[in-house]
PDB file of C-alpha atoms in Angstrom:
ATOM      1  CA  MET A  23      -8.789  10.765   5.787  1.00  0.00           C
ATOM      2  CA  ARG A  24     -10.167   9.425   2.533  1.00  0.00           C
ATOM      3  CA  THR A  25     -10.910   5.755   1.886  1.00  0.00           C
ATOM      4  CA  HIS A  26     -11.292   4.548  -1.684  1.00  0.00           C
ATOM      5  CA  VAL A  27     -12.494   0.998  -2.364  1.00  0.00           C
ATOM      6  CA  VAL A  28     -11.599   0.148  -5.962  1.00  0.00           C
ATOM      7  CA  ASP A  29     -14.769  -1.213  -7.535  1.00  0.00           C
ATOM      8  CA  HIS A  30     -13.592  -3.077 -10.634  1.00  0.00           C
ATOM      9  CA  PRO A  31     -14.390  -6.608 -11.866  1.00  0.00           C
ATOM     10  CA  LEU A  32     -10.717  -7.469 -12.416  1.00  0.00           C
ATOM     11  CA  VAL A  33      -9.925  -6.462  -8.837  1.00  0.00           C
ATOM     12  CA  ALA A  34     -12.775  -8.627  -7.528  1.00  0.00           C
ATOM     13  CA  HIS A  35     -11.705 -11.536  -9.753  1.00  0.00           C
ATOM     14  CA  LYS A  36      -8.094 -11.507  -8.553  1.00  0.00           C
ATOM     15  CA  LEU A  37      -9.128 -11.049  -4.924  1.00  0.00           C
ATOM     16  CA  THR A  38     -11.353 -14.119  -5.131  1.00  0.00           C
ATOM     17  CA  THR A  39      -8.391 -16.303  -6.094  1.00  0.00           C
ATOM     18  CA  LEU A  40      -6.193 -14.679  -3.427  1.00  0.00           C
ATOM     19  CA  ARG A  41      -8.794 -15.493  -0.777  1.00  0.00           C
ATOM     20  CA  ASP A  42      -9.014 -19.167  -1.799  1.00  0.00           C
ATOM     21  CA  ALA A  43      -7.091 -21.319   0.692  1.00  0.00           C
ATOM     22  CA  ARG A  44      -6.104 -23.647  -2.166  1.00  0.00           C
ATOM     23  CA  THR A  45      -4.079 -20.937  -3.962  1.00  0.00           C
ATOM     24  CA  ASP A  46      -0.370 -21.753  -3.709  1.00  0.00           C
ATOM     25  CA  SER A  47       2.357 -19.210  -2.894  1.00  0.00           C
ATOM     26  CA  PRO A  48       3.670 -18.677  -6.465  1.00  0.00           C
ATOM     27  CA  THR A  49       0.151 -17.996  -7.744  1.00  0.00           C
ATOM     28  CA  PHE A  50      -0.593 -15.802  -4.745  1.00  0.00           C
ATOM     29  CA  ARG A  51       2.506 -13.672  -5.367  1.00  0.00           C
ATOM     30  CA  ARG A  52       1.721 -13.272  -9.070  1.00  0.00           C
ATOM     31  CA  LEU A  53      -1.883 -12.259  -8.473  1.00  0.00           C
ATOM     32  CA  ALA A  54      -0.940  -9.878  -5.667  1.00  0.00           C
ATOM     33  CA  ASP A  55       1.552  -8.234  -8.023  1.00  0.00           C
ATOM     34  CA  GLU A  56      -1.104  -7.836 -10.726  1.00  0.00           C
ATOM     35  CA  LEU A  57      -3.649  -6.531  -8.228  1.00  0.00           C
ATOM     36  CA  VAL A  58      -1.259  -3.916  -6.860  1.00  0.00           C
ATOM     37  CA  THR A  59      -0.764  -2.486 -10.353  1.00  0.00           C
ATOM     38  CA  LEU A  60      -4.538  -2.060 -10.659  1.00  0.00           C
ATOM     39  CA  LEU A  61      -4.730  -0.399  -7.244  1.00  0.00           C
ATOM     40  CA  ALA A  62      -1.724   1.788  -8.053  1.00  0.00           C
ATOM     41  CA  TYR A  63      -3.501   3.150 -11.107  1.00  0.00           C
ATOM     42  CA  GLU A  64      -6.207   4.540  -8.810  1.00  0.00           C
ATOM     43  CA  ALA A  65      -3.820   5.535  -6.026  1.00  0.00           C
ATOM     44  CA  THR A  66      -1.677   7.712  -8.317  1.00  0.00           C
ATOM     45  CA  ARG A  67      -4.529   9.785  -9.733  1.00  0.00           C
ATOM     46  CA  ASP A  68      -3.283  12.780  -7.761  1.00  0.00           C
ATOM     47  CA  VAL A  69       0.436  12.207  -8.228  1.00  0.00           C
ATOM     48  CA  ARG A  70       2.148  15.562  -8.661  1.00  0.00           C
ATOM     49  CA  THR A  71       3.238  16.544 -12.162  1.00  0.00           C
ATOM     50  CA  GLU A  72       4.756  19.493 -13.976  1.00  0.00           C
ATOM     51  CA  LEU A  73       4.492  20.753 -17.535  1.00  0.00           C
ATOM     52  CA  VAL A  74       7.276  19.977 -19.970  1.00  0.00           C
ATOM     53  CA  ASP A  75       7.861  21.062 -23.585  1.00  0.00           C
ATOM     54  CA  ILE A  76       8.742  18.283 -26.019  1.00  0.00           C
ATOM     55  CA  THR A  77       9.088  17.786 -29.752  1.00  0.00           C
ATOM     56  CA  THR A  78       7.232  14.879 -31.342  1.00  0.00           C
ATOM     57  CA  PRO A  79       8.116  13.576 -34.823  1.00  0.00           C
ATOM     58  CA  VAL A  80       5.393  15.911 -36.085  1.00  0.00           C
ATOM     59  CA  ALA A  81       5.338  19.056 -33.949  1.00  0.00           C
ATOM     60  CA  GLU A  82       6.223  20.768 -30.692  1.00  0.00           C
ATOM     61  CA  THR A  83       3.798  20.243 -27.818  1.00  0.00           C
ATOM     62  CA  THR A  84       3.461  20.396 -24.065  1.00  0.00           C
ATOM     63  CA  GLY A  85       3.105  17.318 -21.890  1.00  0.00           C
ATOM     64  CA  VAL A  86       3.483  16.402 -18.236  1.00  0.00           C
ATOM     65  CA  ARG A  87       6.060  14.512 -16.191  1.00  0.00           C
ATOM     66  CA  LEU A  88       6.351  13.605 -12.532  1.00  0.00           C
ATOM     67  CA  SER A  89       7.561  16.591 -10.572  1.00  0.00           C
ATOM     68  CA  HIS A  90      10.359  16.777  -8.006  1.00  0.00           C
ATOM     69  CA  PRO A  91      10.834  15.726  -5.309  1.00  0.00           C
ATOM     70  CA  ARG A  92      10.050  12.288  -6.653  1.00  0.00           C
ATOM     71  CA  PRO A  93       7.421  10.116  -4.933  1.00  0.00           C
ATOM     72  CA  LEU A  94       8.636   7.698  -2.286  1.00  0.00           C
ATOM     73  CA  VAL A  95       7.316   4.130  -2.142  1.00  0.00           C
ATOM     74  CA  VAL A  96       7.556   2.456   1.270  1.00  0.00           C
ATOM     75  CA  PRO A  97       6.705  -1.247   1.612  1.00  0.00           C
ATOM     76  CA  ILE A  98       6.125  -2.518   5.137  1.00  0.00           C
ATOM     77  CA  ILE A  99       8.459  -5.517   5.504  1.00  0.00           C
ATOM     78  CA  ARG A 100       7.842  -8.377   5.018  1.00  0.00           C
ATOM     79  CA  ALA A 101       4.475  -8.764   3.318  1.00  0.00           C
ATOM     80  CA  GLY A 102       4.662  -5.309   1.721  1.00  0.00           C
ATOM     81  CA  LEU A 103       7.661  -6.461  -0.308  1.00  0.00           C
ATOM     82  CA  GLY A 104       5.301  -8.620  -2.340  1.00  0.00           C
ATOM     83  CA  MET A 105       3.569  -5.426  -3.492  1.00  0.00           C
ATOM     84  CA  LEU A 106       6.684  -3.496  -4.469  1.00  0.00           C
ATOM     85  CA  ASP A 107       7.194  -4.696  -8.045  1.00  0.00           C
ATOM     86  CA  GLY A 108       3.580  -4.011  -8.961  1.00  0.00           C
ATOM     87  CA  MET A 109       3.898  -0.458  -7.649  1.00  0.00           C
ATOM     88  CA  VAL A 110       7.237   0.535  -9.161  1.00  0.00           C
ATOM     89  CA  ARG A 111       6.129  -0.907 -12.492  1.00  0.00           C
ATOM     90  CA  LEU A 112       3.731   2.019 -12.620  1.00  0.00           C
ATOM     91  CA  LEU A 113       6.107   4.499 -10.931  1.00  0.00           C
ATOM     92  CA  PRO A 114       9.567   3.447 -12.155  1.00  0.00           C
ATOM     93  CA  THR A 115      11.191   6.782 -11.257  1.00  0.00           C
ATOM     94  CA  ALA A 116       9.999   6.700  -7.644  1.00  0.00           C
ATOM     95  CA  GLU A 117      12.472   6.212  -4.832  1.00  0.00           C
ATOM     96  CA  VAL A 118      11.996   3.293  -2.446  1.00  0.00           C
ATOM     97  CA  GLY A 119      12.309   3.274   1.329  1.00  0.00           C
ATOM     98  CA  PHE A 120      11.692   0.417   3.750  1.00  0.00           C
ATOM     99  CA  LEU A 121      10.022   0.024   7.121  1.00  0.00           C
ATOM    100  CA  GLY A 122      10.304  -3.204   9.065  1.00  0.00           C
ATOM    101  CA  MET A 123       7.451  -3.532  11.554  1.00  0.00           C
ATOM    102  CA  ILE A 124       6.280  -6.411  13.673  1.00  0.00           C
ATOM    103  CA  ARG A 125       3.013  -6.880  15.556  1.00  0.00           C
ATOM    104  CA  ASP A 126       2.897  -8.395  19.020  1.00  0.00           C
ATOM    105  CA  GLU A 127       0.268 -11.120  18.681  1.00  0.00           C
ATOM    106  CA  GLU A 128      -0.770 -10.706  22.324  1.00  0.00           C
ATOM    107  CA  THR A 129      -1.155  -6.927  22.508  1.00  0.00           C
ATOM    108  CA  LEU A 130      -1.594  -6.351  18.738  1.00  0.00           C
ATOM    109  CA  GLN A 131       0.794  -3.383  19.100  1.00  0.00           C
ATOM    110  CA  ALA A 132       3.310  -2.653  16.322  1.00  0.00           C
ATOM    111  CA  SER A 133       6.978  -1.841  16.785  1.00  0.00           C
ATOM    112  CA  THR A 134       9.701  -0.867  14.295  1.00  0.00           C
ATOM    113  CA  TYR A 135      12.770  -3.092  13.871  1.00  0.00           C
ATOM    114  CA  ALA A 136      14.170  -1.685  10.597  1.00  0.00           C
ATOM    115  CA  ASN A 137      14.062   1.756   9.024  1.00  0.00           C
ATOM    116  CA  ARG A 138      15.611   2.786   5.727  1.00  0.00           C
ATOM    117  CA  MET A 139      14.151   6.110   4.610  1.00  0.00           C
ATOM    118  CA  PRO A 140      15.292   9.685   3.954  1.00  0.00           C
ATOM    119  CA  GLU A 141      15.435  11.762   7.118  1.00  0.00           C
ATOM    120  CA  ASP A 142      13.685  14.686   5.420  1.00  0.00           C
ATOM    121  CA  LEU A 143      10.450  13.961   3.546  1.00  0.00           C
ATOM    122  CA  SER A 144       9.320  17.578   3.294  1.00  0.00           C
ATOM    123  CA  GLY A 145       7.089  18.070   0.287  1.00  0.00           C
ATOM    124  CA  ARG A 146       7.133  14.367  -0.603  1.00  0.00           C
ATOM    125  CA  GLN A 147       4.229  12.218  -1.661  1.00  0.00           C
ATOM    126  CA  VAL A 148       4.589   8.809  -0.042  1.00  0.00           C
ATOM    127  CA  TYR A 149       2.926   5.542  -1.049  1.00  0.00           C
ATOM    128  CA  VAL A 150       2.839   2.938   1.737  1.00  0.00           C
ATOM    129  CA  LEU A 151       2.416  -0.728   0.793  1.00  0.00           C
ATOM    130  CA  ASP A 152       0.866  -3.134   3.296  1.00  0.00           C
ATOM    131  CA  PRO A 153      -1.417  -5.955   2.137  1.00  0.00           C
ATOM    132  CA  MET A 154      -3.783  -5.924   5.120  1.00  0.00           C
ATOM    133  CA  LEU A 155      -5.331  -3.044   7.030  1.00  0.00           C
ATOM    134  CA  ALA A 156      -6.541  -5.098   9.981  1.00  0.00           C
ATOM    135  CA  THR A 157      -6.302  -3.530  13.458  1.00  0.00           C
ATOM    136  CA  GLY A 158      -4.539  -0.497  11.954  1.00  0.00           C
ATOM    137  CA  GLY A 159      -1.774  -0.400  14.546  1.00  0.00           C
ATOM    138  CA  THR A 160       1.060  -1.017  12.105  1.00  0.00           C
ATOM    139  CA  LEU A 161      -0.123   1.608   9.653  1.00  0.00           C
ATOM    140  CA  VAL A 162      -0.773   4.225  12.336  1.00  0.00           C
ATOM    141  CA  ALA A 163       2.806   3.821  13.562  1.00  0.00           C
ATOM    142  CA  ALA A 164       4.208   3.870  10.019  1.00  0.00           C
ATOM    143  CA  ILE A 165       2.254   6.953   8.942  1.00  0.00           C
ATOM    144  CA  ARG A 166       3.207   8.857  12.083  1.00  0.00           C
ATOM    145  CA  GLU A 167       6.849   8.133  11.293  1.00  0.00           C
ATOM    146  CA  LEU A 168       6.429   9.461   7.750  1.00  0.00           C
ATOM    147  CA  ILE A 169       4.552  12.590   8.763  1.00  0.00           C
ATOM    148  CA  GLY A 170       7.100  13.204  11.511  1.00  0.00           C
ATOM    149  CA  ARG A 171       9.735  13.352   8.785  1.00  0.00           C
ATOM    150  CA  GLY A 172       7.750  15.940   6.853  1.00  0.00           C
ATOM    151  CA  ALA A 173       5.644  13.921   4.392  1.00  0.00           C
ATOM    152  CA  ASP A 174       2.627  16.008   3.417  1.00  0.00           C
ATOM    153  CA  ASP A 175       0.661  13.452   1.377  1.00  0.00           C
ATOM    154  CA  VAL A 176       0.492   9.763   2.347  1.00  0.00           C
ATOM    155  CA  THR A 177      -1.413   7.149   0.343  1.00  0.00           C
ATOM    156  CA  VAL A 178      -1.786   3.609   1.682  1.00  0.00           C
ATOM    157  CA  LEU A 179      -2.310   0.728  -0.736  1.00  0.00           C
ATOM    158  CA  CYS A 180      -3.704  -2.474   0.745  1.00  0.00           C
ATOM    159  CA  LEU A 181      -5.324  -5.536  -0.755  1.00  0.00           C
ATOM    160  CA  LEU A 182      -7.958  -5.751   1.980  1.00  0.00           C
ATOM    161  CA  ALA A 183      -9.186  -3.556   4.815  1.00  0.00           C
ATOM    162  CA  ALA A 184     -11.347  -4.127   7.895  1.00  0.00           C
ATOM    163  CA  PRO A 185     -13.796  -1.491   9.165  1.00  0.00           C
ATOM    164  CA  GLU A 186     -12.066  -1.484  12.558  1.00  0.00           C
ATOM    165  CA  GLY A 187      -8.721  -0.625  10.984  1.00  0.00           C
ATOM    166  CA  VAL A 188     -10.160   2.134   8.838  1.00  0.00           C
ATOM    167  CA  GLU A 189     -11.900   3.619  11.869  1.00  0.00           C
ATOM    168  CA  ARG A 190      -8.685   3.527  13.910  1.00  0.00           C
ATOM    169  CA  LEU A 191      -6.794   5.411  11.217  1.00  0.00           C
ATOM    170  CA  GLU A 192      -9.581   7.990  11.009  1.00  0.00           C
ATOM    171  CA  VAL A 193      -9.492   8.545  14.789  1.00  0.00           C
ATOM    172  CA  GLU A 194      -5.761   8.414  15.482  1.00  0.00           C
ATOM    173  CA  LEU A 195      -4.704  10.261  12.326  1.00  0.00           C
ATOM    174  CA  SER A 196      -7.496  12.802  12.314  1.00  0.00           C
ATOM    175  CA  GLY A 197      -6.560  15.782  10.181  1.00  0.00           C
ATOM    176  CA  ALA A 198      -3.534  14.043   8.639  1.00  0.00           C
ATOM    177  CA  PRO A 199      -3.160  14.043   4.824  1.00  0.00           C
ATOM    178  CA  VAL A 200      -3.889  10.336   4.390  1.00  0.00           C
ATOM    179  CA  THR A 201      -5.708   8.345   1.692  1.00  0.00           C
ATOM    180  CA  VAL A 202      -6.384   4.599   1.834  1.00  0.00           C
ATOM    181  CA  VAL A 203      -6.840   2.714  -1.436  1.00  0.00           C
ATOM    182  CA  THR A 204      -7.996  -0.888  -1.043  1.00  0.00           C
ATOM    183  CA  GLY A 205      -9.343  -3.729  -3.128  1.00  0.00           C
ATOM    184  CA  ALA A 206     -12.162  -4.486  -0.674  1.00  0.00           C
ATOM    185  CA  LEU A 207     -13.594  -3.482   2.684  1.00  0.00           C
ATOM    186  CA  ASP A 208     -14.352  -6.740   4.485  1.00  0.00           C
ATOM    187  CA  GLU A 209     -16.840  -7.539   7.251  1.00  0.00           C
ATOM    188  CA  ARG A 210     -14.863  -7.401  10.500  1.00  0.00           C
ATOM    189  CA  LEU A 211     -11.921  -8.617  12.560  1.00  0.00           C
ATOM    190  CA  ASN A 212     -12.027 -11.878  14.482  1.00  0.00           C
ATOM    191  CA  GLU A 213     -10.756 -12.374  18.049  1.00  0.00           C
ATOM    192  CA  GLN A 214      -7.224 -12.965  16.777  1.00  0.00           C
ATOM    193  CA  GLY A 215      -7.187  -9.705  14.837  1.00  0.00           C
ATOM    194  CA  PHE A 216      -7.513 -11.322  11.413  1.00  0.00           C
ATOM    195  CA  ILE A 217      -9.758  -9.878   8.705  1.00  0.00           C
ATOM    196  CA  VAL A 218     -12.963 -11.855   8.021  1.00  0.00           C
ATOM    197  CA  PRO A 219     -13.501 -13.308   5.459  1.00  0.00           C
ATOM    198  CA  GLY A 220     -10.019 -12.056   4.575  1.00  0.00           C
ATOM    199  CA  LEU A 221      -7.309 -14.215   3.038  1.00  0.00           C
ATOM    200  CA  GLY A 222      -5.265 -15.292   6.052  1.00  0.00           C
ATOM    201  CA  ASP A 223      -1.762 -14.049   6.823  1.00  0.00           C
ATOM    202  CA  ALA A 224      -0.586 -12.320   3.643  1.00  0.00           C
ATOM    203  CA  GLY A 225       3.105 -12.771   4.444  1.00  0.00           C
ATOM    204  CA  ASP A 226       2.691 -16.497   5.028  1.00  0.00           C
ATOM    205  CA  ARG A 227       0.556 -16.849   1.891  1.00  0.00           C
ATOM    206  CA  MET A 228       3.243 -15.112  -0.169  1.00  0.00           C
ATOM    207  CA  TYR A 229       6.409 -16.581   1.299  1.00  0.00           C
ATOM    208  CA  GLY A 230       5.440 -19.553   3.432  1.00  0.00           C
ATOM    209  CA  THR A 231       5.420 -19.953   7.217  1.00  0.00           C
ATOM    210  CA  VAL A 232       8.683 -19.192   8.990  1.00  0.00           C
ATOM    211  CA  SER A 233       9.394 -19.850  12.652  1.00  0.00           C
TER     212      SER A 233
END
């Protein structure tokens, strides 16, 4: 597994405002959207392309276009939905699937409650959107589902990651074709499984607290 921390001043600038407890939900959503586009630029460096002949107003030439099968973007509901627009802005021809996953706050184990994806992902590059790589349980379960359907290249985009979560992915997905692209690698997890210093619950920060 590869982990890539995007070292860019604009990423650090936007993350600082996202971390601030005073940032309201509309501002949080806008900045998260902008940040995802920056992360997506790095995450799609190895997106698969094919050569294509075109005619410009001046001459014939050869360029590149995204190859088939098209990439699949999979946000983890609900917080991952806040990252979707920023991703498809860069990959407008990608298809979109959805995974609804919930974490038991006592056991920290993830379970799936909604699944809307192609049954066969053979030969597909998949981009998974989840704002926080904390304990790693949700992403391990999601990636296993994708690989079980035949995905042969999975890239995870997250705003923040904790060392414990990265280590869990490395151990439990050893040998799997997985890359993690994140805006920062934070210090640790606290006793409640939240990233420190982190930014709190990304879903609640984006959409408000729901009971």
